[in-house]
Amino acid sequence: MALRNGLDSLLRPEDSVLVLIDHQPYQLANLNSHDPHMVVNNTTALAKSAKVFGVPTVITSVIAERGGVIFPQVTDVFPGQEVIDRTFINTWEDEKVVDVVKATGRKQLIIAGLWTEICVAMPAIQAAGEGWDVTVITDASGAVSVEAHEVAIQRMIRAGVNMMTWLALAAEWQRDWARLNTAVGLTEVLKQHAAGSGIAYLWEQQLLATPVPKAAG
């Protein structure tokens, strides 16, 4: 397996396309590898980050009539966008999804979904085998158990798939805080979804706006 290193191996927004898979109530109900609240938060943050950086985002569900619609926290980020509903468990076997991804002309394929061991692993492994540069966002994904999540990650790594978290991805897309056209939008995402980092930023802004007390007497 070729090592993933060097500047060109880093993810770039202009080369990225994001696929969000099956963030639905049925899957969330048996999510045991992570706190469900955290997965909803992280998936929303990932979606918002993609929007800030202009990364095309494909949202897909499986048999939504029975499994439920995609979390509104995600679809609200892309109002009016079609959610592609499938019958295939493996998203990468659904030609409609693959055709939309191919139409972007991008090769850095980023995937997050529920569950990691099934609906993430299968398309990630297949796409990697077809020459795509595949990255899975592990903390916007989740499985029916910690073991299932960890084994799936190990399996995908052996298949050449890259692993990241949503905040690491956002930082890699930003790369330079001097890129003000995205820095402002990303900061808003951090304030809303990066927990301690977001609160610390707000605190910093408060302190900077606080007048220095006059000396006594």
Short mmCIF file of N, CA and C in Angstrom, two decimals, residues 4 27 29 56:
data_model
loop_
_atom_site.label_atom_id
_atom_site.label_comp_id
_atom_site.label_asym_id
_atom_site.label_seq_id
_atom_site.Cartn_x
_atom_site.Cartn_y
_atom_site.Cartn_z
N ARG A 4 0.38 7.49 2.45
CA ARG A 4 -0.35 8.73 2.20
C ARG A 4 0.43 9.85 2.90
N GLN A 27 -31.28 4.15 12.01
CA GLN A 27 -29.87 3.87 12.31
C GLN A 27 -29.45 4.50 13.64
N ALA A 29 -31.22 4.92 16.22
CA ALA A 29 -31.83 4.21 17.35
C ALA A 29 -30.95 3.08 17.88
N PRO A 56 -19.28 20.28 -2.96
CA PRO A 56 -20.53 19.61 -3.33
C PRO A 56 -20.85 18.49 -2.35
#
